[in-house]
Amino acid sequence: MKKALVVIPTYNERENITRIVPAVFQQSEDVHVLIIEDGSPDGTADLVREMMPQFEGRLFMEERKGKLGLGTAYLHAFQWALARHYDFVFEMDADFSHDPKDLPRLYEACAEGGADLAVGSRYVTGVNVVNWPMGRVLMSYFASKYVKTVTGLPVNDATAGFKCYRRRVLEHIPLDKIRFVGYAFQIEMKFKTWKYGFKIHEVPVIFTDRTHGKSKMSSGIFKEAFFGVISMKINSIFKKYPRYES
């Protein structure tokens, strides 16, 4: 995976971080990892620092003061990646809900398959979720159906957070205009990628719920996504999206 950066936001991921980083590096000798660390009180940052000599020149960390939101973490990482000339930028969770072994498949969809954004999709071939309560499975599945119905976005897993962007997508989208900070950020980025004319490809993956640590999902995050989709659609009616031209 040449010139590829895997971005992993962390907050209290002490139980996962020393396992996920080596697992990512096992997928390719060329891939780099950037941890966006939001002041975890459990010492996650200390563990990353301890690993850095082992993966010198491949493992990086940006520390922020406090829990500032998933969206702002990725936006910070995107700017960091663009400044360092990476051609492919991944989004990935620290808790193994996203299988590191799927990273090469997402990369290939972009590098060889013509996609500008590859989405690790739970719902493109049915429902591929393990260890989630049925209520959460249904909420996630129908949330994606809701997004597709309201916005027209041709993606089956609109809230997916396992993705690979080509550099040109992040250069073309005005990142300073991204509004949402929670899981609605994932929807907004896919929506704008599509509206600006980029090609999105869904790669089927199996999502396995975390076995260590605590989920960051909350009712506030869900509300942001639910009402944000409506405002996003309304705003898009009055906005022009200059399509990318290679």
Short mmCIF file of C-alpha atoms in Angstrom, two decimals, residues 46-239:
data_model
loop_
_atom_site.label_atom_id
_atom_site.label_comp_id
_atom_site.label_asym_id
_atom_site.label_seq_id
_atom_site.Cartn_x
_atom_site.Cartn_y
_atom_site.Cartn_z
CA ASP A 46 1.77 6.88 26.68
CA LEU A 47 1.37 3.47 25.07
CA VAL A 48 1.60 4.99 21.59
CA ARG A 49 4.79 6.79 22.55
CA GLU A 50 6.24 3.51 23.81
CA MET A 51 5.56 1.89 20.42
CA MET A 52 7.05 4.70 18.32
CA PRO A 53 10.71 3.54 18.49
CA GLN A 54 9.63 0.10 17.24
CA PHE A 55 7.85 1.67 14.25
CA GLU A 56 10.07 4.70 13.72
CA GLY A 57 9.10 6.75 10.69
CA ARG A 58 5.82 4.86 10.30
CA LEU A 59 3.84 5.58 13.48
CA PHE A 60 2.83 9.16 14.29
CA MET A 61 0.60 10.79 16.88
CA GLU A 62 -1.16 14.13 17.11
CA GLU A 63 -2.35 14.92 20.65
CA ARG A 64 -5.28 17.24 21.27
CA LYS A 65 -6.52 18.70 24.54
CA GLY A 66 -9.76 16.96 25.33
CA LYS A 67 -12.44 15.02 23.51
CA LEU A 68 -13.20 17.26 20.52
CA GLY A 69 -15.29 14.93 18.36
CA LEU A 70 -14.76 12.31 15.68
CA GLY A 71 -15.27 14.71 12.78
CA THR A 72 -12.71 17.25 13.96
CA ALA A 73 -10.22 14.43 14.58
CA TYR A 74 -10.49 13.26 10.98
CA LEU A 75 -10.42 16.80 9.57
CA HIS A 76 -7.21 17.43 11.51
CA ALA A 77 -5.81 14.17 10.11
CA PHE A 78 -6.82 15.01 6.54
CA GLN A 79 -4.91 18.28 6.64
CA TRP A 80 -1.93 16.52 8.21
CA ALA A 81 -1.99 13.88 5.45
CA LEU A 82 -2.33 16.39 2.62
CA ALA A 83 0.60 18.41 3.94
CA ARG A 84 2.74 15.24 3.83
CA HIS A 85 1.66 14.16 0.34
CA TYR A 86 -0.09 10.86 1.06
CA ASP A 87 -2.08 9.58 -1.91
CA PHE A 88 -4.48 7.34 0.07
CA VAL A 89 -5.98 8.12 3.46
CA PHE A 90 -7.91 5.56 5.51
CA GLU A 91 -10.36 6.02 8.36
CA MET A 92 -10.37 3.20 10.90
CA ASP A 93 -11.52 2.53 14.46
CA ALA A 94 -9.11 1.37 17.15
CA ASP A 95 -11.33 -1.37 18.59
CA PHE A 96 -11.06 -4.09 15.89
CA SER A 97 -14.64 -3.56 14.74
CA HIS A 98 -12.85 -2.83 11.46
CA ASP A 99 -10.66 -5.78 10.50
CA PRO A 100 -7.13 -4.67 9.52
CA LYS A 101 -7.05 -7.51 7.00
CA ASP A 102 -9.64 -5.59 4.95
CA LEU A 103 -7.33 -2.59 4.47
CA PRO A 104 -5.70 -4.00 1.30
CA ARG A 105 -9.14 -4.59 -0.21
CA LEU A 106 -10.15 -0.96 0.33
CA TYR A 107 -6.80 0.17 -1.06
CA GLU A 108 -7.19 -1.98 -4.17
CA ALA A 109 -10.68 -0.57 -4.81
CA CYS A 110 -9.10 2.88 -5.09
CA ALA A 111 -5.62 2.16 -6.44
CA GLU A 112 -6.71 -0.42 -9.03
CA GLY A 113 -10.50 -0.40 -9.19
CA GLY A 114 -11.08 3.25 -10.07
CA ALA A 115 -12.85 4.30 -6.88
CA ASP A 116 -12.22 7.71 -5.35
CA LEU A 117 -13.75 6.59 -2.06
CA ALA A 118 -13.90 2.96 -0.96
CA VAL A 119 -16.37 2.24 1.84
CA GLY A 120 -16.13 -0.86 4.02
CA SER A 121 -19.82 -1.70 3.89
CA ARG A 122 -21.80 -3.78 6.38
CA TYR A 123 -24.94 -3.78 4.25
CA VAL A 124 -23.98 -4.14 0.59
CA THR A 125 -24.42 -7.94 0.73
CA GLY A 126 -27.08 -8.27 3.41
CA VAL A 127 -26.37 -7.51 7.07
CA ASN A 128 -22.80 -8.40 8.06
CA VAL A 129 -22.61 -7.44 11.73
CA VAL A 130 -21.36 -9.63 14.59
CA ASN A 131 -22.04 -9.25 18.34
CA TRP A 132 -24.31 -6.21 18.12
CA PRO A 133 -27.66 -6.25 19.95
CA MET A 134 -30.53 -6.59 17.47
CA GLY A 135 -31.84 -3.15 18.37
CA ARG A 136 -28.57 -1.50 17.41
CA VAL A 137 -28.33 -3.52 14.19
CA LEU A 138 -31.81 -2.38 13.17
CA MET A 139 -31.09 1.24 14.12
CA SER A 140 -27.89 1.28 12.05
CA TYR A 141 -29.43 -0.52 9.07
CA PHE A 142 -32.50 1.68 8.87
CA ALA A 143 -30.42 4.81 9.49
CA SER A 144 -28.61 4.06 6.24
CA LYS A 145 -31.93 3.44 4.47
CA TYR A 146 -33.17 6.75 5.84
CA VAL A 147 -30.09 8.60 4.54
CA LYS A 148 -30.43 6.99 1.12
CA THR A 149 -34.13 7.91 0.91
CA VAL A 150 -33.74 11.52 2.05
CA THR A 151 -30.56 12.43 0.17
CA GLY A 152 -30.42 10.03 -2.78
CA LEU A 153 -26.90 9.03 -1.78
CA PRO A 154 -26.26 5.72 -3.61
CA VAL A 155 -24.52 4.05 -0.65
CA ASN A 156 -25.97 1.17 1.38
CA ASP A 157 -23.91 1.90 4.50
CA ALA A 158 -24.06 5.66 4.86
CA THR A 159 -22.77 5.72 8.46
CA ALA A 160 -19.77 3.44 7.83
CA GLY A 161 -16.52 4.67 9.32
CA PHE A 162 -14.12 2.27 7.58
CA LYS A 163 -13.02 4.06 4.41
CA CYS A 164 -10.22 4.85 1.99
CA TYR A 165 -10.02 8.22 0.21
CA ARG A 166 -7.92 9.11 -2.75
CA ARG A 167 -6.00 12.31 -2.12
CA ARG A 168 -7.89 14.26 -4.79
CA VAL A 169 -11.18 13.90 -2.89
CA LEU A 170 -9.77 15.55 0.23
CA GLU A 171 -8.13 18.27 -1.87
CA HIS A 172 -11.33 19.08 -3.75
CA ILE A 173 -13.90 19.08 -0.94
CA PRO A 174 -13.82 22.31 1.13
CA LEU A 175 -12.96 20.66 4.43
CA ASP A 176 -13.43 23.90 6.33
CA LYS A 177 -17.13 23.80 5.37
CA ILE A 178 -17.80 20.38 6.95
CA ARG A 179 -20.42 21.00 9.64
CA PHE A 180 -20.82 17.85 11.70
CA VAL A 181 -18.55 16.42 14.38
CA GLY A 182 -20.21 13.12 15.37
CA TYR A 183 -21.23 10.17 13.22
CA ALA A 184 -23.12 12.59 10.97
CA PHE A 185 -19.63 13.57 9.80
CA GLN A 186 -19.39 10.18 8.08
CA ILE A 187 -22.65 10.81 6.23
CA GLU A 188 -21.70 14.35 5.25
CA MET A 189 -18.34 13.32 3.82
CA LYS A 190 -19.90 10.57 1.69
CA PHE A 191 -22.67 12.91 0.56
CA LYS A 192 -20.23 15.62 -0.53
CA THR A 193 -17.90 13.11 -2.17
CA TRP A 194 -20.85 11.98 -4.28
CA LYS A 195 -22.17 15.50 -4.99
CA TYR A 196 -18.75 16.63 -6.22
CA GLY A 197 -18.80 13.83 -8.77
CA PHE A 198 -16.37 11.33 -7.28
CA LYS A 199 -16.80 7.57 -7.64
CA ILE A 200 -17.79 5.64 -4.51
CA HIS A 201 -17.37 1.88 -4.29
CA GLU A 202 -18.67 -0.28 -1.44
CA VAL A 203 -16.44 -3.16 -0.37
CA PRO A 204 -18.30 -5.80 1.68
CA VAL A 205 -16.83 -6.28 5.16
CA ILE A 206 -17.88 -7.99 8.36
CA PHE A 207 -18.24 -5.59 11.27
CA THR A 208 -17.50 -7.13 14.69
CA ASP A 209 -18.43 -5.16 17.80
CA ARG A 210 -15.62 -4.30 20.19
CA THR A 211 -14.71 -6.79 22.93
CA HIS A 212 -12.50 -4.35 24.88
CA GLY A 213 -13.20 -0.77 25.89
CA LYS A 214 -16.39 1.25 25.75
CA SER A 215 -18.45 2.40 22.76
CA LYS A 216 -18.59 6.16 22.11
CA MET A 217 -22.16 6.07 20.70
CA SER A 218 -24.68 8.35 22.44
CA SER A 219 -28.21 9.68 21.92
CA GLY A 220 -26.76 13.10 21.08
CA ILE A 221 -24.69 11.62 18.26
CA PHE A 222 -27.77 9.84 16.91
CA LYS A 223 -29.87 13.04 17.01
CA GLU A 224 -27.18 14.99 15.18
CA ALA A 225 -27.21 12.41 12.42
CA PHE A 226 -31.01 12.17 12.17
CA PHE A 227 -31.73 15.90 11.94
CA GLY A 228 -28.46 16.70 10.18
CA VAL A 229 -29.44 14.62 7.17
CA ILE A 230 -32.53 16.74 6.61
CA SER A 231 -30.66 20.04 6.87
CA MET A 232 -27.89 18.69 4.66
CA LYS A 233 -30.38 17.78 1.94
CA ILE A 234 -32.16 21.15 2.12
CA ASN A 235 -28.89 23.08 1.99
CA SER A 236 -27.72 21.05 -1.01
CA ILE A 237 -30.71 22.25 -3.05
CA PHE A 238 -29.34 25.80 -2.99
CA LYS A 239 -25.67 24.94 -3.40
#
